[in-house]
PDB file of C-alpha atoms and ligand atoms in Angstrom:
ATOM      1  CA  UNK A  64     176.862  48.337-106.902  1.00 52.00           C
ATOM      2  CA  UNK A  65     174.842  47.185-103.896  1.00 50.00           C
ATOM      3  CA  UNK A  66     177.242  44.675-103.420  1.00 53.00           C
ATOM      4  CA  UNK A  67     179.627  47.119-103.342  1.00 54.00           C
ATOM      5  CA  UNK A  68     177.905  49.063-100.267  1.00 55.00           C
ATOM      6  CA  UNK A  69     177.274  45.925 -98.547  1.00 62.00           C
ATOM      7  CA  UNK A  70     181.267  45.029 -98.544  1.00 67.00           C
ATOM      8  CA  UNK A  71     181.949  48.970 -97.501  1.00 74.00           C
ATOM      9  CA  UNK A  72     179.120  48.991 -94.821  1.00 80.00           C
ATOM     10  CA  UNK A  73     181.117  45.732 -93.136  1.00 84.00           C
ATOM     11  CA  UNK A  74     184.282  47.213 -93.295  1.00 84.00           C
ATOM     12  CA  UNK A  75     183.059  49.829 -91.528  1.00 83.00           C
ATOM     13  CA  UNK A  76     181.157  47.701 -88.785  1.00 86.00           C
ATOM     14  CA  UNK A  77     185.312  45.887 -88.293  1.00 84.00           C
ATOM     15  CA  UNK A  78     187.141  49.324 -88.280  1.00 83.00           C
ATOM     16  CA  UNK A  79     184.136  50.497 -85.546  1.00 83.00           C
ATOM     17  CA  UNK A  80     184.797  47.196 -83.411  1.00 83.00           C
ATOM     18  CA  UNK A  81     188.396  47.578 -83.625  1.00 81.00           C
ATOM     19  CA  UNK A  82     188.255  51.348 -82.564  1.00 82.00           C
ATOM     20  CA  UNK A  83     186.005  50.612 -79.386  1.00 81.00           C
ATOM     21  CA  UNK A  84     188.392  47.572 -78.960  1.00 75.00           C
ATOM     22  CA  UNK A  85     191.754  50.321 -78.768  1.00 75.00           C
ATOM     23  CA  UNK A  86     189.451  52.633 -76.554  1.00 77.00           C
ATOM     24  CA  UNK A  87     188.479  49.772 -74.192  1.00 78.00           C
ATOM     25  CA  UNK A  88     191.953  48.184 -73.903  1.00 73.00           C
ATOM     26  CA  UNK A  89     194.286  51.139 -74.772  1.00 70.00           C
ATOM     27  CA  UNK A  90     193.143  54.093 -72.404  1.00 68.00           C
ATOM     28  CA  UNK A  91     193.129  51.465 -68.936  1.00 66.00           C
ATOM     29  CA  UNK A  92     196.793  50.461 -69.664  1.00 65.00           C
ATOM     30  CA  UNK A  93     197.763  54.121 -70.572  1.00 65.00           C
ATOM     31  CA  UNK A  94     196.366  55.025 -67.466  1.00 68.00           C
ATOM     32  CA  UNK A  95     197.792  52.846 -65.703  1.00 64.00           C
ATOM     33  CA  UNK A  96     201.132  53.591 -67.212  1.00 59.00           C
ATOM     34  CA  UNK A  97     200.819  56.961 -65.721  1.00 57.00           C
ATOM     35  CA  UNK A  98     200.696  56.174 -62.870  1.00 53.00           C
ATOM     36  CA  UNK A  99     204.108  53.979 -62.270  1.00 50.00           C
ATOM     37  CA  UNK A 100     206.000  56.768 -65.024  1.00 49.00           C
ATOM     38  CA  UNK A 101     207.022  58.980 -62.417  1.00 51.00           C
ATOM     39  CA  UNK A 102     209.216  56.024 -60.864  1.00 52.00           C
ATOM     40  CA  UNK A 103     211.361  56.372 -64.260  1.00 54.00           C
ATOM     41  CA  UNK A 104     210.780  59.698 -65.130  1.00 58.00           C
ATOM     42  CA  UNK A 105     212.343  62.145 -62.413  1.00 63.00           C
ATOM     43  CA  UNK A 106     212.798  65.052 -64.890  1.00 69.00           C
ATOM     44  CA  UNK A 107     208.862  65.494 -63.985  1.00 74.00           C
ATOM     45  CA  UNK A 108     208.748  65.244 -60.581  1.00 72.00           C
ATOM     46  CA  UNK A 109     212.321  67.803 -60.809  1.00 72.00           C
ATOM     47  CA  UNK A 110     209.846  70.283 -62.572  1.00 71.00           C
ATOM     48  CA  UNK A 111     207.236  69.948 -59.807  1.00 73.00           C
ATOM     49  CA  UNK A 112     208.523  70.277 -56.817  1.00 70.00           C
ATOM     50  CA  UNK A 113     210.647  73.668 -57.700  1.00 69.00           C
ATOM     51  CA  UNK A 114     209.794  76.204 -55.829  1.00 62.00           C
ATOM     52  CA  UNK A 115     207.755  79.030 -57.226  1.00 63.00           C
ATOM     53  CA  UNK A 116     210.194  82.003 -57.816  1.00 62.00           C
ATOM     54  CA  UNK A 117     213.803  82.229 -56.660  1.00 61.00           C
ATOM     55  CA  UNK A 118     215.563  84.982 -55.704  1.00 62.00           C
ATOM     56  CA  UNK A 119     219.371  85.049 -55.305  1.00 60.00           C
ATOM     57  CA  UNK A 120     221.655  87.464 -55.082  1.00 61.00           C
ATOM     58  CA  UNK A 121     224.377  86.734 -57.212  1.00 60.00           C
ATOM     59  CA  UNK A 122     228.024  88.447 -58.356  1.00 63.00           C
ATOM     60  CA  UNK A 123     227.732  89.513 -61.985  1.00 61.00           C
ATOM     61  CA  UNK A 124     229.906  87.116 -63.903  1.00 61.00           C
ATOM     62  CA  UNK A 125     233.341  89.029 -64.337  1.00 60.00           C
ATOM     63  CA  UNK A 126     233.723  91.008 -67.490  1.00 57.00           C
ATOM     64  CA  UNK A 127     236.372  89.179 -69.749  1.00 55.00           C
ATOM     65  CA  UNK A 128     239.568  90.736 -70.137  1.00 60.00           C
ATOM     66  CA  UNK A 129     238.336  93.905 -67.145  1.00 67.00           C
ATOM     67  CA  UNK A 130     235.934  95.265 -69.686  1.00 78.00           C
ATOM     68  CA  UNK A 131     232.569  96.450 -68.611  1.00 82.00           C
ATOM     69  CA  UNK A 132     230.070  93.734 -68.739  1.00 89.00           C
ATOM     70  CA  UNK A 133     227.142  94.669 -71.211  1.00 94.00           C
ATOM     71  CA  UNK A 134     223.444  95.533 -70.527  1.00 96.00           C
ATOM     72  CA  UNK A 135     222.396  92.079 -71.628  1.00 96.00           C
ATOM     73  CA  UNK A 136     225.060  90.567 -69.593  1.00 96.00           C
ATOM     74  CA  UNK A 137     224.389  92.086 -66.205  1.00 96.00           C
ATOM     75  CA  UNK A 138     220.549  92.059 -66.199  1.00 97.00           C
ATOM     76  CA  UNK A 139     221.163  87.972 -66.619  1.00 96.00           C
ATOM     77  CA  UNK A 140     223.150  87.141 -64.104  1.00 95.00           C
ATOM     78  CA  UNK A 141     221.803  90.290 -61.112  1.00 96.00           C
ATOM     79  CA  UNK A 142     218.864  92.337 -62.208  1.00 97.00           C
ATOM     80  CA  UNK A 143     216.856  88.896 -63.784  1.00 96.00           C
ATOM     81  CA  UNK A 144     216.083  87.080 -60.519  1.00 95.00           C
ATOM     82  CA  UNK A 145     213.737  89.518 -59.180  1.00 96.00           C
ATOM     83  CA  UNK A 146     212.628  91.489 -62.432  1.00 97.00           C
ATOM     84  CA  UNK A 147     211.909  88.246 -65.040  1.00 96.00           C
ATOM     85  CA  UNK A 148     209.234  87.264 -62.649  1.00 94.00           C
ATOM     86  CA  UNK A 149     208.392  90.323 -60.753  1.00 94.00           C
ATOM     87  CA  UNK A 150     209.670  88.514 -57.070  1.00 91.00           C
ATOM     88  CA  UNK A 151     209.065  91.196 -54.243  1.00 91.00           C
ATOM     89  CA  UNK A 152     206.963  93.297 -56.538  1.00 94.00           C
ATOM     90  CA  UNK A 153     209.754  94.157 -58.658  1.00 96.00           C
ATOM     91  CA  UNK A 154     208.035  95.867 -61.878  1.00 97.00           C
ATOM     92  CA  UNK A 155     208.390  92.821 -64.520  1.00 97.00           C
ATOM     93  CA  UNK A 156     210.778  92.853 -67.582  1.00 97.00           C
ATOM     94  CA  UNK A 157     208.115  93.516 -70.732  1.00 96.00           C
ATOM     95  CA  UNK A 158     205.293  94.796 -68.377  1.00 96.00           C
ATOM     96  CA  UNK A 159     204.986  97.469 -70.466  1.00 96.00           C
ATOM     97  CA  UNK A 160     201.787  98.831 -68.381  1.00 96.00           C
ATOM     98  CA  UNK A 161     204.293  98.562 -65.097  1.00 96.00           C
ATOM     99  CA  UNK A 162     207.165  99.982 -66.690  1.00 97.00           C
ATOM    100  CA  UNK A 163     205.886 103.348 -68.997  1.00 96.00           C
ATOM    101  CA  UNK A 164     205.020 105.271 -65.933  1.00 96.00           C
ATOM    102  CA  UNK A 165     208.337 104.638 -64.403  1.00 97.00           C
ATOM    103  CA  UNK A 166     210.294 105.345 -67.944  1.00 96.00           C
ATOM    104  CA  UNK A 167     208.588 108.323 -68.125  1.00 96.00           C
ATOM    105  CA  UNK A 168     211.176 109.810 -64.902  1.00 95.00           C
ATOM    106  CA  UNK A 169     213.647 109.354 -67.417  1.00 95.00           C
ATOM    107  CA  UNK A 170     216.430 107.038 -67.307  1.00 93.00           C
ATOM    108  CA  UNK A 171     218.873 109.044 -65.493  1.00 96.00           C
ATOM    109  CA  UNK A 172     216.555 108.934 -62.721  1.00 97.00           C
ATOM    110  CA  UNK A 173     216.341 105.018 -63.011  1.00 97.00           C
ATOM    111  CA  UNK A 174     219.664 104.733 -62.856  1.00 98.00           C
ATOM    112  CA  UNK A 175     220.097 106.692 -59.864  1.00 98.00           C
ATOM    113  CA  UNK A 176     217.340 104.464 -58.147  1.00 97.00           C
ATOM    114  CA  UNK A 177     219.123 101.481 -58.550  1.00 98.00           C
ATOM    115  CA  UNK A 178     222.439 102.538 -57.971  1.00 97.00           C
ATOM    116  CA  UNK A 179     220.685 103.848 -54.526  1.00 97.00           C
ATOM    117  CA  UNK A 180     218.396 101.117 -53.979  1.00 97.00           C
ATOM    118  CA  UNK A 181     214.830 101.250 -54.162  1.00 97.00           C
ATOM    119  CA  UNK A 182     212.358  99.268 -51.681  1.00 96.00           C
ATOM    120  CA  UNK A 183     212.599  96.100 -52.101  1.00 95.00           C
ATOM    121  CA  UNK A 184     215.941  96.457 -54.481  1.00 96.00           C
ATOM    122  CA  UNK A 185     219.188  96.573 -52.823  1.00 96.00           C
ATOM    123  CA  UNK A 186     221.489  99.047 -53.710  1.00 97.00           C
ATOM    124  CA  UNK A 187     223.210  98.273 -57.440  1.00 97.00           C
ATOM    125  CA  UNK A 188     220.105  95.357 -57.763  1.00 96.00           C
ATOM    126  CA  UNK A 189     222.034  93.367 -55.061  1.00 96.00           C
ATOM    127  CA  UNK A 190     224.940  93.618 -57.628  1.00 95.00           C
ATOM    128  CA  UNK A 191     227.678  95.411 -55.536  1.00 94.00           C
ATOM    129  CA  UNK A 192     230.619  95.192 -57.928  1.00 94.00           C
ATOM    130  CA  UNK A 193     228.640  97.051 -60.405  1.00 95.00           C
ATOM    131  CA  UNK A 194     230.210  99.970 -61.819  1.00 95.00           C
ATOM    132  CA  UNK A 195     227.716 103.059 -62.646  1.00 95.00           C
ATOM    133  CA  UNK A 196     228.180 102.469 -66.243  1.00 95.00           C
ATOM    134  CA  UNK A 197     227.250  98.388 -65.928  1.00 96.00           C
ATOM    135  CA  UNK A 198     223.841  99.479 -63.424  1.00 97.00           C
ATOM    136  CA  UNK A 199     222.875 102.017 -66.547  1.00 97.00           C
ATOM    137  CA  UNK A 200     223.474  99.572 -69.169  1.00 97.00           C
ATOM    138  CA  UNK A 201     221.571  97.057 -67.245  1.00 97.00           C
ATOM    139  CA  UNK A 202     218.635  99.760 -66.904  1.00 97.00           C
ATOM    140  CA  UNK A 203     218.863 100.874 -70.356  1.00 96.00           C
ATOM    141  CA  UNK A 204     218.314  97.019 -71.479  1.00 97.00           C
ATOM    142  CA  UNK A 205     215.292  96.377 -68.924  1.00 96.00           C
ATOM    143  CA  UNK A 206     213.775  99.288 -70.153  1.00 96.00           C
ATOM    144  CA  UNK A 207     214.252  98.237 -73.931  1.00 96.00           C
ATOM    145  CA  UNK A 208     212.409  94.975 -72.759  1.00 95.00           C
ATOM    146  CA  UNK A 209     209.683  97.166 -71.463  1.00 93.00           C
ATOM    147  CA  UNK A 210     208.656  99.618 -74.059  1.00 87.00           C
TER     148      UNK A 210
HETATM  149  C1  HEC B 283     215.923  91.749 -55.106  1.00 91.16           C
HETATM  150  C2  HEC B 283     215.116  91.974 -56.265  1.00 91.16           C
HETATM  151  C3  HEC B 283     215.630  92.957 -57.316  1.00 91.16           C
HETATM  152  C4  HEC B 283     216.811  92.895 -58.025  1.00 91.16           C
HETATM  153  C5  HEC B 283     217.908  91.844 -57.947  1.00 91.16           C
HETATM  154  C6  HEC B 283     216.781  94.018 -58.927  1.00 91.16           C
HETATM  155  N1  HEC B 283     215.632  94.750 -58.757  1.00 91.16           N
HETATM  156 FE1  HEC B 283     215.094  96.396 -59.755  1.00 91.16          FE
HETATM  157  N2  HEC B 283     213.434  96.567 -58.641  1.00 91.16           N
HETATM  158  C7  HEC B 283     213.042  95.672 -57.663  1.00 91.16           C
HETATM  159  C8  HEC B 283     211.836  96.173 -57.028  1.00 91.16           C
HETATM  160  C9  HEC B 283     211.065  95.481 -55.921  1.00 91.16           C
HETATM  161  C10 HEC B 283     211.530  97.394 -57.652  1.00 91.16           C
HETATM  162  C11 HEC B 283     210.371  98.330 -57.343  1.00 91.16           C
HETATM  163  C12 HEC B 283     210.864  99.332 -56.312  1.00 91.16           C
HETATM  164  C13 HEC B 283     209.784 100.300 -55.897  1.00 91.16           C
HETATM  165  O1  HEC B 283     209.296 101.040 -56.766  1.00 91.16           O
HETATM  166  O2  HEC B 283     209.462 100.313 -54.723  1.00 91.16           O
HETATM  167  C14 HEC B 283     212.555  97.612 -58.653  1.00 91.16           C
HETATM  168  C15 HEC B 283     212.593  98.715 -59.498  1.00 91.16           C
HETATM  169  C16 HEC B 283     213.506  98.888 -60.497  1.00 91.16           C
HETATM  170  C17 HEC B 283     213.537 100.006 -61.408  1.00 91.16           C
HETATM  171  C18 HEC B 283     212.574 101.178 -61.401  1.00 91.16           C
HETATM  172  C19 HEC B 283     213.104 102.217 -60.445  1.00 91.16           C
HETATM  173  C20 HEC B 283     212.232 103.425 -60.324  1.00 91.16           C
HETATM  174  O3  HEC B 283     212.754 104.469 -59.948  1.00 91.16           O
HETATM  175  O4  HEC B 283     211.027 103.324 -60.613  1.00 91.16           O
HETATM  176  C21 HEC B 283     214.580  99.822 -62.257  1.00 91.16           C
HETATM  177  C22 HEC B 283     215.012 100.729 -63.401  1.00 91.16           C
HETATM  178  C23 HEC B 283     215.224  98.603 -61.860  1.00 91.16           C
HETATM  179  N3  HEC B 283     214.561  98.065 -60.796  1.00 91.16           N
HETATM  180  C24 HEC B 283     216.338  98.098 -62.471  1.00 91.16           C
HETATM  181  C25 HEC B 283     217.082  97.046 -61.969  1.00 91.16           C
HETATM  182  C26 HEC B 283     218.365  96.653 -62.505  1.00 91.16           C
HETATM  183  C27 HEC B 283     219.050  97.308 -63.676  1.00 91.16           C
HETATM  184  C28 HEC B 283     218.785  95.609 -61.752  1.00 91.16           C
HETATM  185  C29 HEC B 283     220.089  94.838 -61.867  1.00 91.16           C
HETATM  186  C30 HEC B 283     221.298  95.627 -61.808  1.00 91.16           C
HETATM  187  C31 HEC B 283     217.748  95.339 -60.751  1.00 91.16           C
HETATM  188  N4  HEC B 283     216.734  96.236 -60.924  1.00 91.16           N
HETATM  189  C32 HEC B 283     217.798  94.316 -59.819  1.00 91.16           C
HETATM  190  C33 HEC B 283     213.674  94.522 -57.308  1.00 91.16           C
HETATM  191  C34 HEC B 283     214.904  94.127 -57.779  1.00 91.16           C
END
């Protein structure tokens, strides 16, 4: 039995050696490995150096076959730039603290602020070929974010 604990004991004295061994050797070269990665490894440096909100003004993606493009559809590609991130103060998509006091004017009186512009927000969101019906689905699925 004491034999037994005396074998145990040195194992442990090897596996304590060999830890302080990785530590000593291991975290130097890793650190050093860090600092030539970026050389290799532009994704990184891609990530980095974007810039910290963009805001475009883009033409909603044309509705297949002339049909109206959905809610979903036109907040992605118009009403998304400014109001995933809230660019320009633009009340954010699932601020829900930003959003009630404006859903409380009722969504016909959203609507009517986009379609007019309000602002900061160009007429339509910036998204001139919008038809009424596109602006109010695009409302009516920012505001389903929001609630
Ligand atoms: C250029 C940035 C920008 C784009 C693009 C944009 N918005 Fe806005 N939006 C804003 C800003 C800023 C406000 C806050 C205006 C204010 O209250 O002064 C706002 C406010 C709103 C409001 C609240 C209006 C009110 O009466 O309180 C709604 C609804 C809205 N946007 C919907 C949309 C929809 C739908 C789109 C896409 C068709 C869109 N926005 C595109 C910037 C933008």
């Amino acid at each position: 039995m004491a034999e037994k604990a005396h074998s145990s004991s040195s194992i442990m004295y090897v596996v304590i050696a060999i830890a302080v061994l990785l530590v000593v050797v291991f975290v130097p070269l890793s650190m050093l490995g860090k600092g030539s990665a970026p050389a290799g490894n532009t994704d990184d440096a891609d990530q980095r150096i974007q810039p910290v909100a963009k805001v475009a003004f883009q033409k909603a993606a044309p509705a297949a076959g002339g049909k109206a493009r959905d809610g979903a559809a036109v907040y992605g590609s118009v009403c998304m730039a400014c109001h995933a991130s809230g660019v320009a103060g633009a009340p954010k998509a699932g601020d829900k603290a930003a959003w009630a006091p404006r859903i409380g004017k009722g969504s016909a009186a959203l609507v009517k602020s986009v379609i007019s512009g309000k602002g900061a927000m160009p007429p339509k969101g910036g998204g001139a070929d919008l038809t009424d019906a596109e602006v109010k689905a695009a409302v009516e699925h920012l505001v389903g974010l929001s609630k």
